[in-house]
mmCIF file of C-alpha atoms in Angstrom:
data_model
loop_
_atom_site.group_PDB
_atom_site.id
_atom_site.type_symbol
_atom_site.label_atom_id
_atom_site.label_comp_id
_atom_site.label_asym_id
_atom_site.label_seq_id
_atom_site.Cartn_x
_atom_site.Cartn_y
_atom_site.Cartn_z
ATOM 1 C CA MET R 759 -0.039 0.130 -0.089
ATOM 2 C CA SER R 760 1.479 3.408 -0.932
ATOM 3 C CA ALA R 761 -0.905 6.300 0.182
ATOM 4 C CA PRO R 762 -0.455 9.606 2.189
ATOM 5 C CA PHE R 763 -0.270 9.512 5.844
ATOM 6 C CA ASP R 764 -3.693 9.669 7.755
ATOM 7 C CA ALA R 765 -4.188 8.505 11.294
ATOM 8 C CA ASP R 766 -7.444 6.731 10.748
ATOM 9 C CA ARG R 767 -6.628 4.860 7.744
ATOM 10 C CA MET R 768 -3.249 3.529 9.450
ATOM 11 C CA HIS R 769 -5.375 2.466 12.875
ATOM 12 C CA ALA R 770 -7.745 0.356 9.997
ATOM 13 C CA ALA R 771 -4.242 -1.131 8.544
ATOM 14 C CA TYR R 772 -2.928 -2.433 11.503
ATOM 15 C CA ALA R 773 -6.218 -3.071 13.329
ATOM 16 C CA ALA R 774 -7.313 -5.329 10.322
ATOM 17 C CA ASP R 775 -4.202 -7.611 10.824
ATOM 18 C CA VAL R 776 -4.047 -11.157 12.420
ATOM 19 C CA VAL R 777 -1.269 -11.326 15.436
ATOM 20 C CA ASP R 778 0.894 -13.658 14.158
ATOM 21 C CA ALA R 779 4.200 -14.678 16.534
ATOM 22 C CA GLY R 780 5.935 -16.342 13.998
ATOM 23 C CA GLY R 781 4.797 -19.522 14.321
ATOM 24 C CA ARG R 782 6.671 -19.651 17.815
ATOM 25 C CA ALA R 783 4.331 -21.260 20.523
ATOM 26 C CA ASP R 784 3.429 -19.571 23.508
ATOM 27 C CA ALA R 785 5.150 -16.512 22.453
ATOM 28 C CA ALA R 786 4.756 -12.433 21.664
ATOM 29 C CA PHE R 787 4.253 -10.896 18.892
ATOM 30 C CA CYS R 788 7.051 -8.369 18.491
ATOM 31 C CA ARG R 789 6.641 -4.989 16.217
ATOM 32 C CA VAL R 790 9.719 -2.762 16.461
ATOM 33 C CA ASN R 791 9.504 1.128 15.226
ATOM 34 C CA MET R 792 12.676 2.754 14.663
ATOM 35 C CA VAL R 793 13.536 6.452 12.916
ATOM 36 C CA SER R 794 16.371 6.494 10.469
ATOM 37 C CA SER R 795 17.962 8.930 8.607
ATOM 38 C CA LEU R 796 18.612 8.667 5.008
ATOM 39 C CA ASP R 797 22.153 7.865 5.772
ATOM 40 C CA GLY R 798 21.245 5.540 8.648
ATOM 41 C CA ALA R 799 22.060 7.519 11.549
ATOM 42 C CA ALA R 800 19.348 6.288 14.370
ATOM 43 C CA THR R 801 19.968 9.708 16.443
ATOM 44 C CA LEU R 802 20.738 13.505 15.676
ATOM 45 C CA ARG R 803 22.427 14.912 18.443
ATOM 46 C CA GLY R 804 22.068 12.090 20.617
ATOM 47 C CA ARG R 805 18.026 11.194 20.330
ATOM 48 C CA SER R 806 16.263 9.614 18.167
ATOM 49 C CA GLY R 807 13.336 12.233 18.091
ATOM 50 C CA THR R 808 15.307 15.495 16.645
ATOM 51 C CA LEU R 809 15.188 12.516 13.167
ATOM 52 C CA GLY R 810 11.166 12.851 13.516
ATOM 53 C CA ASP R 811 8.541 15.360 13.048
ATOM 54 C CA ALA R 812 4.946 16.000 13.933
ATOM 55 C CA GLN R 813 3.160 13.046 11.888
ATOM 56 C CA ASP R 814 5.909 10.608 13.232
ATOM 57 C CA GLN R 815 4.835 11.072 16.537
ATOM 58 C CA ARG R 816 1.414 10.397 15.725
ATOM 59 C CA LEU R 817 2.289 7.568 13.863
ATOM 60 C CA MET R 818 4.003 6.151 17.090
ATOM 61 C CA SER R 819 0.620 7.028 19.149
ATOM 62 C CA VAL R 820 -0.549 4.658 16.514
ATOM 63 C CA LEU R 821 1.697 1.856 16.524
ATOM 64 C CA ARG R 822 1.587 1.939 20.422
ATOM 65 C CA SER R 823 -2.521 2.036 20.594
ATOM 66 C CA HIS R 824 -2.109 -1.426 19.127
ATOM 67 C CA ALA R 825 0.170 -2.612 21.791
ATOM 68 C CA ASP R 826 -0.674 -4.300 24.827
ATOM 69 C CA VAL R 827 2.671 -3.341 26.015
ATOM 70 C CA VAL R 828 5.834 -1.342 24.523
ATOM 71 C CA LEU R 829 9.441 -2.182 25.497
ATOM 72 C CA VAL R 830 12.029 0.101 25.386
ATOM 73 C CA GLY R 831 15.614 -0.121 26.248
ATOM 74 C CA SER R 832 16.630 1.533 29.624
ATOM 75 C CA GLY R 833 19.493 3.812 27.760
ATOM 76 C CA THR R 834 16.674 4.884 25.557
ATOM 77 C CA VAL R 835 14.326 5.779 28.461
ATOM 78 C CA ALA R 836 16.962 8.105 29.850
ATOM 79 C CA ALA R 837 17.987 9.712 26.507
ATOM 80 C CA GLU R 838 14.450 10.009 25.384
ATOM 81 C CA GLY R 839 12.591 11.163 28.184
ATOM 82 C CA TYR R 840 10.070 8.721 29.120
ATOM 83 C CA GLY R 841 7.440 9.380 31.571
ATOM 84 C CA GLY R 842 3.365 9.558 31.360
ATOM 85 C CA ALA R 843 1.089 8.431 28.967
ATOM 86 C CA ALA R 844 1.710 6.643 25.900
ATOM 87 C CA VAL R 845 -0.959 7.807 23.302
ATOM 88 C CA HIS R 846 -2.638 10.509 22.178
ATOM 89 C CA GLU R 847 -6.162 11.198 23.343
ATOM 90 C CA ALA R 848 -7.748 9.867 20.363
ATOM 91 C CA ASP R 849 -5.820 7.292 20.453
ATOM 92 C CA ALA R 850 -6.988 6.402 24.455
ATOM 93 C CA ALA R 851 -10.463 6.670 22.827
ATOM 94 C CA TRP R 852 -9.963 4.383 20.112
ATOM 95 C CA ARG R 853 -8.255 2.277 22.414
ATOM 96 C CA ALA R 854 -11.392 2.305 25.645
ATOM 97 C CA SER R 855 -14.106 1.743 22.478
ATOM 98 C CA ARG R 856 -12.384 -1.298 21.712
ATOM 99 C CA GLY R 857 -12.561 -2.274 25.471
ATOM 100 C CA ARG R 858 -8.946 -2.131 26.098
ATOM 101 C CA ASP R 859 -7.231 -0.049 28.610
ATOM 102 C CA ALA R 860 -6.801 3.126 27.540
ATOM 103 C CA GLN R 861 -3.268 3.348 27.610
ATOM 104 C CA PRO R 862 -0.625 0.305 26.885
ATOM 105 C CA ARG R 863 1.694 -0.631 29.620
ATOM 106 C CA PHE R 864 5.741 0.605 29.359
ATOM 107 C CA ALA R 865 8.576 -2.248 29.899
ATOM 108 C CA VAL R 866 11.889 -1.300 30.290
ATOM 109 C CA VAL R 867 14.802 -3.707 29.719
ATOM 110 C CA SER R 868 17.707 -3.518 32.000
ATOM 111 C CA SER R 869 20.365 -5.364 33.557
ATOM 112 C CA ARG R 870 22.433 -3.199 35.548
ATOM 113 C CA LEU R 871 19.274 -1.446 36.975
ATOM 114 C CA GLU R 872 20.839 2.330 36.530
ATOM 115 C CA LEU R 873 17.196 4.002 36.525
ATOM 116 C CA GLY R 874 15.895 5.009 39.751
ATOM 117 C CA PRO R 875 12.279 4.694 41.259
ATOM 118 C CA SER R 876 11.860 8.338 40.836
ATOM 119 C CA HIS R 877 12.768 8.353 37.165
ATOM 120 C CA PRO R 878 10.069 9.674 35.410
ATOM 121 C CA PHE R 879 9.515 6.425 33.996
ATOM 122 C CA PHE R 880 8.086 4.894 36.881
ATOM 123 C CA ALA R 881 6.685 7.830 38.811
ATOM 124 C CA GLU R 882 4.742 9.101 36.242
ATOM 125 C CA ALA R 883 3.408 6.164 34.287
ATOM 126 C CA VAL R 884 -0.049 6.168 33.757
ATOM 127 C CA ARG R 885 -0.220 2.353 34.712
ATOM 128 C CA ARG R 886 2.130 0.180 36.917
ATOM 129 C CA PRO R 887 5.311 -0.372 34.310
ATOM 130 C CA ILE R 888 6.963 -3.539 34.055
ATOM 131 C CA LEU R 889 10.977 -3.866 34.625
ATOM 132 C CA VAL R 890 12.770 -6.758 32.566
ATOM 133 C CA THR R 891 15.900 -7.831 34.032
ATOM 134 C CA SER R 892 18.627 -10.945 34.200
ATOM 135 C CA ALA R 893 19.236 -12.831 37.803
ATOM 136 C CA ARG R 894 22.661 -10.926 37.899
ATOM 137 C CA ALA R 895 20.890 -7.535 38.726
ATOM 138 C CA PRO R 896 21.956 -5.312 41.527
ATOM 139 C CA ARG R 897 19.779 -6.969 44.504
ATOM 140 C CA GLY R 898 19.522 -3.808 46.332
ATOM 141 C CA ARG R 899 18.070 -1.918 43.529
ATOM 142 C CA LEU R 900 15.805 -4.859 41.895
ATOM 143 C CA GLU R 901 14.127 -4.886 45.446
ATOM 144 C CA ALA R 902 13.712 -0.545 45.614
ATOM 145 C CA LEU R 903 12.396 -0.767 41.786
ATOM 146 C CA ALA R 904 10.044 -3.980 43.141
ATOM 147 C CA ASP R 905 7.689 -0.947 44.664
ATOM 148 C CA VAL R 906 6.753 0.416 41.534
ATOM 149 C CA ALA R 907 6.951 -1.993 39.013
ATOM 150 C CA ASP R 908 6.470 -5.373 38.091
ATOM 151 C CA VAL R 909 9.462 -7.359 37.687
ATOM 152 C CA ILE R 910 10.321 -9.974 35.075
ATOM 153 C CA VAL R 911 13.737 -11.831 35.812
ATOM 154 C CA ALA R 912 14.545 -13.508 32.189
ATOM 155 C CA GLY R 913 17.873 -15.136 31.925
ATOM 156 C CA THR R 914 20.843 -15.731 34.528
ATOM 157 C CA ASP R 915 23.722 -13.436 33.498
ATOM 158 C CA ARG R 916 22.175 -11.042 30.771
ATOM 159 C CA VAL R 917 18.435 -10.608 29.615
ATOM 160 C CA ASP R 918 16.744 -13.557 27.767
ATOM 161 C CA LEU R 919 14.505 -12.086 25.136
ATOM 162 C CA GLY R 920 12.655 -14.725 24.158
ATOM 163 C CA ALA R 921 12.319 -15.628 27.676
ATOM 164 C CA ALA R 922 11.291 -12.052 28.554
ATOM 165 C CA LEU R 923 8.582 -12.202 25.507
ATOM 166 C CA ALA R 924 7.464 -15.326 26.749
ATOM 167 C CA GLU R 925 6.635 -14.460 29.970
ATOM 168 C CA LEU R 926 4.874 -11.212 28.640
ATOM 169 C CA ALA R 927 2.690 -13.399 26.791
ATOM 170 C CA ALA R 928 1.811 -15.395 29.606
ATOM 171 C CA ARG R 929 0.545 -12.355 31.438
ATOM 172 C CA GLY R 930 -1.346 -11.838 28.183
ATOM 173 C CA LEU R 931 0.597 -9.061 27.083
ATOM 174 C CA ARG R 932 1.117 -11.009 23.721
ATOM 175 C CA SER R 933 1.385 -7.715 21.043
ATOM 176 C CA VAL R 934 4.762 -5.915 22.006
ATOM 177 C CA LEU R 935 5.716 -2.745 20.250
ATOM 178 C CA SER R 936 9.888 -1.812 21.013
ATOM 179 C CA GLU R 937 11.023 0.918 20.291
ATOM 180 C CA GLY R 938 14.754 0.576 20.621
ATOM 181 C CA GLY R 939 16.974 1.433 21.072
ATOM 182 C CA PRO R 940 19.449 0.000 18.633
ATOM 183 C CA GLY R 941 20.618 -2.147 21.185
ATOM 184 C CA LEU R 942 17.361 -3.447 21.894
ATOM 185 C CA PHE R 943 16.477 -3.639 18.330
ATOM 186 C CA GLY R 944 19.573 -5.461 17.248
ATOM 187 C CA ALA R 945 19.461 -8.203 20.365
ATOM 188 C CA LEU R 946 15.696 -9.228 19.027
ATOM 189 C CA SER R 947 16.678 -9.342 15.750
ATOM 190 C CA GLU R 948 19.514 -11.536 16.541
ATOM 191 C CA ALA R 949 17.450 -13.451 18.579
ATOM 192 C CA ASP R 950 15.032 -13.741 15.313
ATOM 193 C CA LEU R 951 12.231 -12.134 17.979
ATOM 194 C CA VAL R 952 11.212 -9.712 15.326
ATOM 195 C CA ASP R 953 7.987 -9.975 13.437
ATOM 196 C CA GLU R 954 7.496 -6.443 12.455
ATOM 197 C CA ALA R 955 9.717 -3.735 11.238
ATOM 198 C CA CYS R 956 8.496 0.057 11.124
ATOM 199 C CA VAL R 957 11.066 2.258 10.270
ATOM 200 C CA THR R 958 10.693 6.163 9.370
ATOM 201 C CA LEU R 959 12.909 7.381 7.000
ATOM 202 C CA SER R 960 13.691 11.035 7.483
ATOM 203 C CA PRO R 961 15.016 13.012 4.963
ATOM 204 C CA MET R 962 18.297 13.841 6.541
ATOM 205 C CA LEU R 963 21.895 13.206 6.083
ATOM 206 C CA VAL R 964 23.569 13.057 9.684
ATOM 207 C CA ALA R 965 27.378 11.695 9.081
ATOM 208 C CA GLY R 966 29.089 11.962 12.044
ATOM 209 C CA GLY R 967 29.264 8.670 14.210
ATOM 210 C CA ALA R 968 25.646 8.148 15.192
ATOM 211 C CA SER R 969 24.568 4.426 15.726
ATOM 212 C CA ARG R 970 22.557 2.224 13.280
ATOM 213 C CA ILE R 971 18.893 1.295 13.692
ATOM 214 C CA ALA R 972 20.035 -2.205 15.317
ATOM 215 C CA THR R 973 23.589 -2.958 16.570
ATOM 216 C CA SER R 974 24.630 -6.038 17.534
ATOM 217 C CA SER R 975 27.947 -8.637 17.848
ATOM 218 C CA HIS R 976 26.781 -10.778 15.673
ATOM 219 C CA GLU R 977 25.175 -10.311 11.962
ATOM 220 C CA ALA R 978 21.697 -11.968 12.059
ATOM 221 C CA GLU R 979 20.297 -12.796 8.289
ATOM 222 C CA HIS R 980 16.416 -12.391 8.435
ATOM 223 C CA ARG R 981 14.668 -11.902 5.090
ATOM 224 C CA LEU R 982 11.376 -9.568 5.589
ATOM 225 C CA ARG R 983 8.520 -8.359 3.031
ATOM 226 C CA LEU R 984 7.177 -4.541 2.550
ATOM 227 C CA VAL R 985 3.833 -4.715 3.749
ATOM 228 C CA HIS R 986 3.338 -0.839 3.288
ATOM 229 C CA ALA R 987 4.765 2.623 2.011
ATOM 230 C CA ILE R 988 3.346 5.710 3.406
ATOM 231 C CA GLN R 989 3.825 9.251 2.319
ATOM 232 C CA GLY R 990 4.456 12.166 4.760
ATOM 233 C CA GLU R 991 4.725 15.127 4.278
ATOM 234 C CA ARG R 992 8.319 14.989 5.032
ATOM 235 C CA MET R 993 8.836 11.320 6.153
ATOM 236 C CA LEU R 994 8.684 7.842 4.183
ATOM 237 C CA PHE R 995 6.750 5.316 6.617
ATOM 238 C CA LEU R 996 7.913 2.195 6.038
ATOM 239 C CA ARG R 997 6.311 -1.344 7.158
ATOM 240 C CA TYR R 998 7.805 -4.539 6.851
ATOM 241 C CA ALA R 999 6.742 -8.066 8.218
ATOM 242 C CA ARG R 1000 8.203 -11.848 8.176
ATOM 243 C CA ALA R 1001 9.061 -12.912 4.872
#
């Protein structure tokens, strides 16, 4: 599909889909949403938000409104200023009209637990957030965060994302939207857990040393198919699914 950007049309496009976790039993469906410059940069001046525009923000709200939980890495939470409501008022009403909670939940992936309980991600959360960590997480910090978040311990030495998604699904959170950052996207890709990738292409050249939108210590080849390309006033919104 190639068409102008329209929030209602995008809602219809995503609502028509059947949630499919790629054939993985008892797993969550994982959609990733990222923004990239024309030359592959994931950030500008240290933030991904500076690559986007108002329509990109609106699309993010639409995508979040179709998710049970929004998954994000702790570094991205710190850099992008996460906290408060996840979706715009119109999208909250869209969810509520379909019998869902007006806001999806947020989940943060963190091994070192550098975000404290007073961080806006926890303190300003509209719904109780989720912390995804490993068994090696610092005990004192984990106990403090357990007061403000539900905790999922997945993996021994590092976070096992496959186990984390399975646990989210077991808790009824089967539709996951990951917003990165690049390390989390790379880890999900390496583990073959990405069912869809939505990429906003920003008409900027950044150069410099910014990261790609997915980074990992190992290459992972997974072929996707183009589902739609939606033209915004400045941006191009691309959506890919498992081939």
